[in-house]
Every structure is written in C-alpha cells, then in structure tokens.
PDB file of C-alpha atoms in Angstrom:
ATOM      1  CA  MET A 260       4.593 -46.721 -10.225  1.00 97.00           C
ATOM      2  CA  ILE A 261       0.864 -46.205 -10.686  1.00 97.00           C
ATOM      3  CA  TYR A 262      -0.231 -43.755 -13.412  1.00 97.00           C
ATOM      4  CA  ASP A 263      -3.446 -42.754 -15.258  1.00 95.00           C
ATOM      5  CA  GLN A 264      -1.787 -41.102 -18.033  1.00 95.00           C
ATOM      6  CA  ILE A 265       1.996 -41.326 -19.258  1.00 96.00           C
ATOM      7  CA  ARG A 266       2.877 -37.690 -19.422  1.00 94.00           C
ATOM      8  CA  PRO A 267       6.484 -36.489 -19.925  1.00 95.00           C
ATOM      9  CA  GLU A 268       7.349 -36.678 -16.361  1.00 96.00           C
ATOM     10  CA  GLU A 269       6.219 -40.503 -16.240  1.00 97.00           C
ATOM     11  CA  ARG A 270       8.481 -40.911 -19.402  1.00 97.00           C
ATOM     12  CA  LEU A 271      11.397 -39.291 -17.822  1.00 97.00           C
ATOM     13  CA  LEU A 272      11.039 -41.528 -14.581  1.00 98.00           C
ATOM     14  CA  ILE A 273      10.970 -44.647 -16.749  1.00 98.00           C
ATOM     15  CA  ASP A 274      13.956 -43.595 -18.720  1.00 97.00           C
ATOM     16  CA  SER A 275      15.883 -42.819 -15.484  1.00 97.00           C
ATOM     17  CA  ALA A 276      14.937 -46.070 -14.055  1.00 97.00           C
ATOM     18  CA  ARG A 277      16.238 -47.836 -17.049  1.00 97.00           C
ATOM     19  CA  ARG A 278      19.655 -45.988 -16.710  1.00 96.00           C
ATOM     20  CA  LYS A 279      19.857 -46.663 -13.122  1.00 95.00           C
ATOM     21  CA  SER A 280      18.918 -50.403 -13.802  1.00 95.00           C
ATOM     22  CA  LEU A 281      16.100 -50.101 -11.289  1.00 94.00           C
ATOM     23  CA  ARG A 282      13.082 -52.380 -11.545  1.00 92.00           C
ATOM     24  CA  LEU A 283      10.011 -50.069 -11.997  1.00 95.00           C
ATOM     25  CA  ASN A 284       6.975 -51.856 -12.581  1.00 96.00           C
ATOM     26  CA  LEU A 285       3.980 -49.756 -14.184  1.00 97.00           C
ATOM     27  CA  HIS A 286       0.554 -50.213 -12.930  1.00 96.00           C
ATOM     28  CA  ASP A 287      -2.362 -48.616 -14.832  1.00 97.00           C
ATOM     29  CA  ALA A 288      -4.614 -47.128 -12.392  1.00 96.00           C
ATOM     30  CA  GLU A 289      -7.804 -47.605 -14.685  1.00 95.00           C
ATOM     31  CA  ARG A 290      -6.912 -51.411 -14.926  1.00 94.00           C
ATOM     32  CA  ILE A 291      -6.884 -51.902 -11.116  1.00 93.00           C
ATOM     33  CA  ASN A 292      -9.725 -53.334  -8.946  1.00 91.00           C
ATOM     34  CA  LEU A 293      -9.186 -54.071  -5.260  1.00 91.00           C
ATOM     35  CA  ASP A 294     -10.969 -56.264  -2.843  1.00 90.00           C
ATOM     36  CA  LEU A 295     -11.184 -53.948   0.017  1.00 90.00           C
ATOM     37  CA  LEU A 296     -11.555 -56.899   2.572  1.00 88.00           C
ATOM     38  CA  ASP A 297      -9.487 -59.600   1.359  1.00 81.00           C
ATOM     39  CA  HIS A 298      -6.034 -58.341   0.548  1.00 78.00           C
ATOM     40  CA  GLY A 299      -5.320 -61.225  -1.922  1.00 68.00           C
ATOM     41  CA  LYS A 300      -1.742 -62.459  -2.448  1.00 63.00           C
ATOM     42  CA  GLU A 301      -2.557 -62.227  -6.222  1.00 64.00           C
ATOM     43  CA  GLU A 302      -2.416 -58.427  -6.150  1.00 70.00           C
ATOM     44  CA  PRO A 303       0.986 -57.518  -8.032  1.00 78.00           C
ATOM     45  CA  PHE A 304       1.936 -54.421  -5.940  1.00 89.00           C
ATOM     46  CA  GLU A 305       5.475 -53.898  -4.608  1.00 92.00           C
ATOM     47  CA  ASP A 306       6.594 -52.887  -1.101  1.00 92.00           C
ATOM     48  CA  VAL A 307       6.887 -49.308  -2.386  1.00 96.00           C
ATOM     49  CA  ILE A 308       4.875 -47.561  -4.882  1.00 97.00           C
ATOM     50  CA  LEU A 309       5.409 -44.172  -6.597  1.00 98.00           C
ATOM     51  CA  GLN A 310       1.886 -42.612  -6.873  1.00 97.00           C
ATOM     52  CA  ARG A 311       1.706 -40.491 -10.070  1.00 98.00           C
ATOM     53  CA  CYS A 312      -2.035 -40.402 -10.919  1.00 97.00           C
ATOM     54  CA  ILE A 313      -3.149 -37.020 -12.254  1.00 94.00           C
ATOM     55  CA  SER A 314      -6.604 -37.377 -10.798  1.00 94.00           C
ATOM     56  CA  TYR A 315      -7.006 -36.233  -7.311  1.00 94.00           C
ATOM     57  CA  PHE A 316      -9.938 -38.410  -6.272  1.00 94.00           C
ATOM     58  CA  ARG A 317      -8.110 -41.596  -8.023  1.00 96.00           C
ATOM     59  CA  SER A 318      -4.957 -40.835  -6.326  1.00 96.00           C
ATOM     60  CA  LEU A 319      -6.035 -40.398  -2.886  1.00 97.00           C
ATOM     61  CA  HIS A 320      -8.563 -43.297  -2.668  1.00 97.00           C
ATOM     62  CA  LEU A 321      -6.139 -45.808  -4.317  1.00 96.00           C
ATOM     63  CA  THR A 322      -3.234 -44.699  -2.066  1.00 97.00           C
ATOM     64  CA  ALA A 323      -5.512 -45.127   1.026  1.00 97.00           C
ATOM     65  CA  SER A 324      -6.465 -48.580  -0.133  1.00 95.00           C
ATOM     66  CA  LEU A 325      -2.749 -49.667  -0.711  1.00 95.00           C
ATOM     67  CA  GLU A 326      -1.418 -48.181   2.394  1.00 96.00           C
ATOM     68  CA  LYS A 327      -4.019 -50.492   4.395  1.00 93.00           C
ATOM     69  CA  ARG A 328      -2.111 -53.381   2.557  1.00 92.00           C
ATOM     70  CA  GLY A 329       1.150 -52.401   4.329  1.00 92.00           C
ATOM     71  CA  ILE A 330       2.394 -50.622   1.010  1.00 95.00           C
ATOM     72  CA  THR A 331       4.495 -47.612   1.273  1.00 96.00           C
ATOM     73  CA  VAL A 332       3.102 -45.076  -1.187  1.00 97.00           C
ATOM     74  CA  ILE A 333       5.055 -41.786  -2.162  1.00 98.00           C
ATOM     75  CA  ASN A 334       3.167 -39.528  -1.537  1.00 97.00           C
ATOM     76  CA  SER A 335       1.139 -40.740   1.392  1.00 98.00           C
ATOM     77  CA  SER A 336      -2.706 -40.506   1.633  1.00 97.00           C
ATOM     78  CA  ARG A 337      -2.394 -37.788   4.326  1.00 97.00           C
ATOM     79  CA  ILE A 338      -0.182 -35.671   2.133  1.00 97.00           C
ATOM     80  CA  ALA A 339      -2.569 -36.173  -0.950  1.00 97.00           C
ATOM     81  CA  SER A 340      -5.585 -35.274   1.165  1.00 97.00           C
ATOM     82  CA  ILE A 341      -4.090 -32.012   2.472  1.00 97.00           C
ATOM     83  CA  CYS A 342      -2.108 -30.984  -0.631  1.00 96.00           C
ATOM     84  CA  GLY A 343      -4.897 -31.771  -2.983  1.00 95.00           C
ATOM     85  CA  ASN A 344      -7.344 -29.476  -1.335  1.00 96.00           C
ATOM     86  CA  LYS A 345      -6.351 -25.861  -0.912  1.00 96.00           C
ATOM     87  CA  LEU A 346      -8.579 -25.247   1.985  1.00 97.00           C
ATOM     88  CA  LEU A 347      -6.865 -28.014   4.099  1.00 97.00           C
ATOM     89  CA  THR A 348      -3.391 -26.986   3.057  1.00 97.00           C
ATOM     90  CA  THR A 349      -4.118 -23.395   4.163  1.00 97.00           C
ATOM     91  CA  LEU A 350      -5.286 -24.732   7.535  1.00 98.00           C
ATOM     92  CA  GLU A 351      -2.503 -26.906   8.013  1.00 97.00           C
ATOM     93  CA  LEU A 352       0.318 -24.396   7.021  1.00 98.00           C
ATOM     94  CA  ALA A 353      -1.355 -21.783   9.271  1.00 98.00           C
ATOM     95  CA  GLU A 354      -1.223 -24.025  12.125  1.00 98.00           C
ATOM     96  CA  ALA A 355       2.324 -24.472  11.442  1.00 98.00           C
ATOM     97  CA  LYS A 356       2.824 -20.719  11.463  1.00 98.00           C
ATOM     98  CA  ILE A 357       4.229 -20.772   7.790  1.00 98.00           C
ATOM     99  CA  PRO A 358       3.708 -17.354   6.042  1.00 98.00           C
ATOM    100  CA  ILE A 359       0.867 -17.648   3.486  1.00 98.00           C
ATOM    101  CA  PRO A 360      -1.784 -15.267   1.752  1.00 97.00           C
ATOM    102  CA  ARG A 361      -4.933 -14.325   3.864  1.00 97.00           C
ATOM    103  CA  ALA A 362      -7.926 -16.382   2.848  1.00 97.00           C
ATOM    104  CA  ARG A 363     -11.521 -16.809   3.897  1.00 98.00           C
ATOM    105  CA  LEU A 364     -14.032 -19.224   3.427  1.00 97.00           C
ATOM    106  CA  ALA A 365     -17.996 -18.791   2.476  1.00 97.00           C
ATOM    107  CA  PHE A 366     -20.714 -20.883   1.355  1.00 96.00           C
ATOM    108  CA  SER A 367     -23.087 -18.721  -0.205  1.00 94.00           C
ATOM    109  CA  VAL A 368     -22.945 -15.572  -2.534  1.00 95.00           C
ATOM    110  CA  GLU A 369     -24.103 -13.146   0.161  1.00 95.00           C
ATOM    111  CA  SER A 370     -21.372 -14.473   2.536  1.00 96.00           C
ATOM    112  CA  ALA A 371     -18.881 -14.579  -0.009  1.00 96.00           C
ATOM    113  CA  LEU A 372     -19.437 -10.937  -0.758  1.00 97.00           C
ATOM    114  CA  ASP A 373     -19.240 -10.153   2.935  1.00 97.00           C
ATOM    115  CA  ALA A 374     -15.870 -12.061   3.042  1.00 97.00           C
ATOM    116  CA  LEU A 375     -14.549 -10.033   0.060  1.00 97.00           C
ATOM    117  CA  SER A 376     -15.451  -6.913   2.008  1.00 96.00           C
ATOM    118  CA  LYS A 377     -13.340  -7.943   4.663  1.00 96.00           C
ATOM    119  CA  LEU A 378     -10.495  -9.181   2.607  1.00 96.00           C
ATOM    120  CA  GLY A 379     -10.483  -6.312   0.120  1.00 95.00           C
ATOM    121  CA  TYR A 380     -10.221  -6.076  -3.436  1.00 96.00           C
ATOM    122  CA  PRO A 381      -8.607  -7.455  -5.660  1.00 96.00           C
ATOM    123  CA  ALA A 382      -8.853 -10.917  -4.585  1.00 97.00           C
ATOM    124  CA  VAL A 383      -8.649 -14.443  -6.138  1.00 96.00           C
ATOM    125  CA  LEU A 384     -11.187 -17.204  -6.098  1.00 96.00           C
ATOM    126  CA  LYS A 385      -9.989 -20.677  -6.457  1.00 95.00           C
ATOM    127  CA  PRO A 386     -11.625 -24.025  -6.444  1.00 94.00           C
ATOM    128  CA  ILE A 387     -10.498 -25.798  -3.392  1.00 93.00           C
ATOM    129  CA  ILE A 388      -9.659 -28.813  -5.568  1.00 92.00           C
ATOM    130  CA  GLY A 389      -8.008 -28.321  -8.954  1.00 83.00           C
ATOM    131  CA  SER A 390      -4.744 -27.790 -10.698  1.00 78.00           C
ATOM    132  CA  TRP A 391      -3.151 -26.012 -13.625  1.00 75.00           C
ATOM    133  CA  GLY A 392      -4.866 -22.798 -12.539  1.00 74.00           C
ATOM    134  CA  ARG A 393      -8.169 -23.962 -13.959  1.00 81.00           C
ATOM    135  CA  LEU A 394     -11.293 -22.046 -12.727  1.00 83.00           C
ATOM    136  CA  VAL A 395      -9.024 -19.703 -10.713  1.00 89.00           C
ATOM    137  CA  ALA A 396     -10.413 -16.202 -11.157  1.00 91.00           C
ATOM    138  CA  PRO A 397      -9.525 -12.787 -10.247  1.00 93.00           C
ATOM    139  CA  LEU A 398     -12.048 -10.795  -8.258  1.00 95.00           C
ATOM    140  CA  LYS A 399     -11.346  -7.073  -9.017  1.00 94.00           C
ATOM    141  CA  ASP A 400     -14.547  -5.392  -7.851  1.00 95.00           C
ATOM    142  CA  VAL A 401     -18.054  -6.205  -6.575  1.00 95.00           C
ATOM    143  CA  GLU A 402     -19.420  -6.297 -10.038  1.00 94.00           C
ATOM    144  CA  SER A 403     -16.833  -8.829 -11.453  1.00 93.00           C
ATOM    145  CA  ALA A 404     -17.245 -10.950  -8.090  1.00 95.00           C
ATOM    146  CA  LYS A 405     -21.025 -11.006  -8.476  1.00 95.00           C
ATOM    147  CA  ALA A 406     -20.932 -12.442 -11.997  1.00 93.00           C
ATOM    148  CA  ILE A 407     -18.519 -15.133 -11.126  1.00 93.00           C
ATOM    149  CA  PHE A 408     -20.273 -16.173  -7.913  1.00 93.00           C
ATOM    150  CA  GLU A 409     -23.462 -16.500  -9.972  1.00 90.00           C
ATOM    151  CA  ASP A 410     -21.785 -18.816 -12.572  1.00 88.00           C
ATOM    152  CA  ARG A 411     -20.289 -20.857  -9.630  1.00 88.00           C
ATOM    153  CA  GLU A 412     -24.152 -21.292  -8.155  1.00 88.00           C
ATOM    154  CA  HIS A 413     -25.010 -23.252 -11.241  1.00 87.00           C
ATOM    155  CA  MET A 414     -21.945 -25.590 -11.070  1.00 86.00           C
ATOM    156  CA  PHE A 415     -21.366 -28.806  -9.137  1.00 86.00           C
ATOM    157  CA  PRO A 416     -21.688 -28.260  -5.336  1.00 86.00           C
ATOM    158  CA  LEU A 417     -18.040 -28.300  -4.522  1.00 86.00           C
ATOM    159  CA  TYR A 418     -17.812 -25.039  -6.368  1.00 87.00           C
ATOM    160  CA  GLN A 419     -19.957 -23.391  -4.051  1.00 90.00           C
ATOM    161  CA  VAL A 420     -17.177 -23.703  -1.463  1.00 95.00           C
ATOM    162  CA  TYR A 421     -15.900 -20.218  -1.898  1.00 96.00           C
ATOM    163  CA  TYR A 422     -12.115 -20.193  -0.841  1.00 97.00           C
ATOM    164  CA  ILE A 423     -11.156 -16.525  -1.477  1.00 97.00           C
ATOM    165  CA  GLN A 424      -7.536 -15.596  -1.258  1.00 97.00           C
ATOM    166  CA  GLU A 425      -5.860 -12.086  -1.017  1.00 96.00           C
ATOM    167  CA  MET A 426      -4.311 -10.993  -4.329  1.00 95.00           C
ATOM    168  CA  ILE A 427      -0.753 -10.663  -3.523  1.00 95.00           C
ATOM    169  CA  GLN A 428       1.297  -7.849  -5.295  1.00 92.00           C
ATOM    170  CA  ARG A 429       3.979  -9.802  -6.711  1.00 90.00           C
ATOM    171  CA  PRO A 430       6.375  -9.798  -9.580  1.00 90.00           C
ATOM    172  CA  PRO A 431       5.062 -11.515 -12.898  1.00 88.00           C
ATOM    173  CA  ARG A 432       6.467 -14.673 -11.765  1.00 92.00           C
ATOM    174  CA  ASP A 433       6.353 -17.118  -8.737  1.00 94.00           C
ATOM    175  CA  ILE A 434       9.018 -19.726  -7.466  1.00 96.00           C
ATOM    176  CA  ARG A 435       8.382 -23.630  -7.583  1.00 96.00           C
ATOM    177  CA  CYS A 436      10.735 -25.331  -5.180  1.00 97.00           C
ATOM    178  CA  PHE A 437      11.381 -29.198  -5.552  1.00 98.00           C
ATOM    179  CA  ILE A 438      11.757 -31.119  -2.229  1.00 98.00           C
ATOM    180  CA  ILE A 439      12.560 -34.794  -2.285  1.00 98.00           C
ATOM    181  CA  GLY A 440      12.641 -36.425   1.291  1.00 96.00           C
ATOM    182  CA  ASP A 441      14.547 -33.895   3.317  1.00 93.00           C
ATOM    183  CA  ALA A 442      16.523 -32.094   0.641  1.00 97.00           C
ATOM    184  CA  VAL A 443      15.659 -28.915  -1.416  1.00 98.00           C
ATOM    185  CA  VAL A 444      16.891 -30.321  -4.707  1.00 98.00           C
ATOM    186  CA  ALA A 445      16.134 -27.224  -7.360  1.00 97.00           C
ATOM    187  CA  ALA A 446      13.968 -24.292  -7.768  1.00 97.00           C
ATOM    188  CA  ILE A 447      12.773 -22.483 -10.957  1.00 96.00           C
ATOM    189  CA  TYR A 448      10.912 -19.068 -11.531  1.00 95.00           C
ATOM    190  CA  ARG A 449       7.849 -19.555 -13.354  1.00 93.00           C
ATOM    191  CA  TYR A 450       6.855 -16.531 -15.511  1.00 91.00           C
ATOM    192  CA  ALA A 451       3.261 -16.002 -16.642  1.00 82.00           C
ATOM    193  CA  PRO A 452       2.436 -16.123 -20.409  1.00 78.00           C
ATOM    194  CA  LYS A 453       1.504 -13.154 -22.432  1.00 75.00           C
ATOM    195  CA  ASP A 454      -2.151 -12.014 -21.500  1.00 72.00           C
ATOM    196  CA  ASP A 455      -2.355 -14.113 -18.646  1.00 72.00           C
ATOM    197  CA  TRP A 456      -1.641 -13.465 -14.655  1.00 72.00           C
ATOM    198  CA  ARG A 457      -0.992 -17.363 -13.738  1.00 73.00           C
ATOM    199  CA  THR A 458       2.249 -18.455 -14.047  1.00 74.00           C
ATOM    200  CA  ASN A 459       1.323 -22.316 -14.547  1.00 72.00           C
ATOM    201  CA  THR A 460       3.485 -23.893 -17.201  1.00 70.00           C
ATOM    202  CA  ALA A 461       0.652 -25.954 -18.320  1.00 66.00           C
ATOM    203  CA  ARG A 462      -0.844 -22.619 -19.413  1.00 66.00           C
ATOM    204  CA  GLY A 463       2.149 -21.657 -21.439  1.00 72.00           C
ATOM    205  CA  GLY A 464       4.413 -19.904 -18.761  1.00 75.00           C
ATOM    206  CA  HIS A 465       8.174 -20.337 -19.005  1.00 87.00           C
ATOM    207  CA  VAL A 466      10.599 -21.103 -16.555  1.00 91.00           C
ATOM    208  CA  GLU A 467      14.156 -19.806 -15.572  1.00 94.00           C
ATOM    209  CA  PRO A 468      16.412 -21.188 -12.951  1.00 95.00           C
ATOM    210  CA  CYS A 469      16.188 -19.773  -9.549  1.00 97.00           C
ATOM    211  CA  LYS A 470      19.028 -20.043  -6.973  1.00 97.00           C
ATOM    212  CA  VAL A 471      17.971 -21.753  -3.934  1.00 97.00           C
ATOM    213  CA  THR A 472      18.593 -18.992  -1.212  1.00 97.00           C
ATOM    214  CA  GLN A 473      18.886 -19.756   2.557  1.00 97.00           C
ATOM    215  CA  GLU A 474      15.173 -18.157   2.819  1.00 96.00           C
ATOM    216  CA  ILE A 475      13.867 -20.401   0.165  1.00 97.00           C
ATOM    217  CA  GLU A 476      15.484 -23.637   1.690  1.00 98.00           C
ATOM    218  CA  GLU A 477      14.469 -22.712   5.152  1.00 97.00           C
ATOM    219  CA  LEU A 478      10.692 -22.123   4.361  1.00 98.00           C
ATOM    220  CA  ALA A 479      10.427 -24.950   1.979  1.00 97.00           C
ATOM    221  CA  LEU A 480      11.660 -27.395   4.741  1.00 97.00           C
ATOM    222  CA  LYS A 481       9.562 -26.014   7.289  1.00 97.00           C
ATOM    223  CA  THR A 482       6.594 -26.454   4.808  1.00 97.00           C
ATOM    224  CA  VAL A 483       7.480 -30.147   4.376  1.00 95.00           C
ATOM    225  CA  LYS A 484       8.177 -30.420   8.162  1.00 96.00           C
ATOM    226  CA  ALA A 485       4.444 -29.718   8.660  1.00 96.00           C
ATOM    227  CA  LEU A 486       3.123 -32.048   6.100  1.00 96.00           C
ATOM    228  CA  GLY A 487       5.404 -35.077   6.163  1.00 95.00           C
ATOM    229  CA  GLU A 488       8.399 -36.484   4.222  1.00 95.00           C
ATOM    230  CA  GLY A 489       7.727 -36.848   0.603  1.00 97.00           C
ATOM    231  CA  VAL A 490       8.103 -35.507  -3.039  1.00 98.00           C
ATOM    232  CA  TYR A 491       6.824 -31.870  -3.436  1.00 98.00           C
ATOM    233  CA  GLY A 492       6.667 -29.140  -5.643  1.00 97.00           C
ATOM    234  CA  VAL A 493       6.086 -26.028  -3.283  1.00 97.00           C
ATOM    235  CA  ASP A 494       4.976 -22.609  -5.063  1.00 96.00           C
ATOM    236  CA  MET A 495       6.097 -19.426  -3.181  1.00 97.00           C
ATOM    237  CA  MET A 496       5.317 -15.870  -4.189  1.00 96.00           C
ATOM    238  CA  GLU A 497       7.689 -12.790  -3.437  1.00 97.00           C
ATOM    239  CA  SER A 498       5.871 -10.068  -1.575  1.00 97.00           C
ATOM    240  CA  ASP A 499       6.494  -7.113   0.525  1.00 96.00           C
ATOM    241  CA  ARG A 500       6.048  -9.321   3.401  1.00 95.00           C
ATOM    242  CA  GLY A 501       8.828 -11.829   2.190  1.00 96.00           C
ATOM    243  CA  LEU A 502       8.139 -15.269   0.671  1.00 98.00           C
ATOM    244  CA  LEU A 503       4.562 -16.585   1.038  1.00 98.00           C
ATOM    245  CA  ILE A 504       3.634 -20.209   0.340  1.00 97.00           C
ATOM    246  CA  ASN A 505       1.029 -20.227  -2.291  1.00 95.00           C
ATOM    247  CA  GLU A 506       0.274 -24.018  -2.906  1.00 94.00           C
ATOM    248  CA  VAL A 507       2.105 -27.449  -2.371  1.00 96.00           C
ATOM    249  CA  ASN A 508       1.854 -29.826  -5.424  1.00 95.00           C
ATOM    250  CA  PHE A 509       1.861 -33.585  -4.296  1.00 95.00           C
ATOM    251  CA  THR A 510       2.404 -35.078  -7.846  1.00 94.00           C
ATOM    252  CA  THR A 511       4.612 -32.438  -9.137  1.00 94.00           C
ATOM    253  CA  GLU A 512       5.393 -31.808 -12.733  1.00 92.00           C
ATOM    254  CA  PHE A 513       9.088 -31.195 -13.688  1.00 94.00           C
ATOM    255  CA  ARG A 514       9.211 -31.703 -17.457  1.00 92.00           C
ATOM    256  CA  ASN A 515      10.475 -27.966 -17.961  1.00 91.00           C
ATOM    257  CA  SER A 516      12.480 -27.766 -14.666  1.00 93.00           C
ATOM    258  CA  VAL A 517      15.039 -30.536 -15.673  1.00 95.00           C
ATOM    259  CA  PRO A 518      16.610 -28.912 -18.544  1.00 94.00           C
ATOM    260  CA  ALA A 519      16.272 -25.293 -16.831  1.00 94.00           C
ATOM    261  CA  THR A 520      18.189 -26.373 -13.727  1.00 96.00           C
ATOM    262  CA  GLY A 521      20.178 -29.409 -14.910  1.00 96.00           C
ATOM    263  CA  VAL A 522      19.155 -31.307 -11.935  1.00 97.00           C
ATOM    264  CA  ASP A 523      18.113 -34.925 -12.426  1.00 97.00           C
ATOM    265  CA  ILE A 524      14.794 -34.519 -10.555  1.00 98.00           C
ATOM    266  CA  PRO A 525      13.288 -37.918 -11.813  1.00 98.00           C
ATOM    267  CA  GLY A 526      16.771 -39.661 -10.708  1.00 98.00           C
ATOM    268  CA  LYS A 527      16.476 -38.153  -7.374  1.00 98.00           C
ATOM    269  CA  ILE A 528      12.744 -39.297  -6.834  1.00 98.00           C
ATOM    270  CA  LEU A 529      13.567 -42.899  -7.853  1.00 97.00           C
ATOM    271  CA  ASP A 530      16.617 -42.789  -5.304  1.00 97.00           C
ATOM    272  CA  PHE A 531      14.260 -41.578  -2.808  1.00 97.00           C
ATOM    273  CA  ALA A 532      11.534 -44.340  -3.514  1.00 97.00           C
ATOM    274  CA  ALA A 533      14.459 -46.842  -3.573  1.00 95.00           C
ATOM    275  CA  SER A 534      15.658 -45.892  -0.132  1.00 95.00           C
ATOM    276  CA  LYS A 535      12.075 -46.873   1.289  1.00 93.00           C
ATOM    277  CA  VAL A 536      12.199 -50.471  -0.085  1.00 88.00           C
ATOM    278  CA  ARG A 537      12.496 -52.956   2.679  1.00 71.00           C
ATOM    279  CA  LYS A 538      15.804 -54.784   2.859  1.00 63.00           C
TER     280      LYS A 538
END
C-alpha cells in the first residue's frame, strides 16, 4: 500500500490485513524516487499496489509510473485522472448517459456570468480538482457570483477554470455508495452539519446507514462500468429527476461508514486487491 498520510482508513486497512494474515507492505510516497527509464530490480514494489495517497497529483503521477513497470495499481491512473477531475468526470458520465447535474465550463468572469445566465441561479462553483468540499461556493445571485469570481481571478490559474453546476434541490443529505470490484457493498446517508450545506463528513457531517435499493445499485454499477473496475465511493443526490451522480471518489474514505453500516469495507478492499495478485 502506498500512502502519504496514515489516516484512520489506512489504519483500518492495516488492522484488517493483520486479522486476515495478509502481507501488506507499506510505502511512504514521500520517500519514493523512481528512475523513469531504467526500471531497476532494486525497487521494492509488489505485483499489486493499493494506492491511498491523499494528494491527487502525487497519486496520479506515481500510479502512472508504477503501471509502466507492469504493476497493477488500485485504482488505475485512468480512473484517478478522470475521478480526480470534476470536469473530466462530468464528460465521461455524460457520454455514458448517466444522470448528472447540468454543468457549464467557462474561462473568464464574463463568460462565467454568461454561463450562469443560461444555467440559472442558484448554482454551485467547484474547483475542478479538490476534495472535502474545499472552495466549493454557492452562487446565489449575480452580486455573489461576481464577488466570488473576482477572488478566483487572483488565485492559481487552475481556479480560473470555471466549472459551474446547477444547484440541485435535494434533502439536506446525499448518498455515498461504496463499490468494490463489481459489487455494491454498502451505502450511507451523509447529512450536512449545522450552518453548512455541504455534506462532507470531513466538515462535520454525520452519517446514517442507507439501504442499497435496486435504483442505487443499478446506477452505481452503471457508473463504474463507464469508469472501469476499481474501488469507489460514488456520491448521489436525490432530486425530482431521480438519483443523480454528483461525484466519484477514487480514494474513498470509510472511517464513519464501517460502524454505521456494519460492513467490513477495508476487509473487502483487501480481498479485492488480493484477487488481483498473480498466482
């Protein structure tokens, strides 16, 4: 397993490996350096790597380098590149005709305001790369949009890629569905904390178990079919158009979901990884 920080999820994986008597070697990404031309035999990597880096850029580039060495990485660099970028995720899911919120793309304040006039208020501005709801901003009207766009103009160029999504009128919760391989193993409701509209548990939201209905299962598996086999946390929103896929997480967190659902998510992830080891 490669990591850049040992979170509760990585500790759960380590503990589960011990219980299963599985050999789980740990690699600190910050201590790795790779010869990109000579894949030396001294590099201590296994046939299968579980990629758990928090950093999107570190995860993507390290995974791509390991794949060129013939190593199976869970999740793959293709999955990481798509799911780590909200714009690319939207394009991929739209092509697969998966229900998602409407979204528009712009590259200047003027065109972003024009996009909003077509999309309608309220809307949501999201950084194309980011997690835990950071820098996700509601755009309630022209005045608030102008103020937020003005801030973005003084930030790193990545934040001038204006990815604007319609604001879905949903309950104060969303659904996170866990898919491992080709199986939907668990789902939770994520409720927004007090004085916040974002449901991220990292921001203080709480979770409750959610029954995996036929609609949830079919939509989750259709999503994964479009992206490729792996380990996912798929976020869904309830809307008057039915369930919509909001985001797809490729290094999903599950610390709160295990006690809420009683499902051994880390154990199932390890079983899936072990199934990929060459005999």
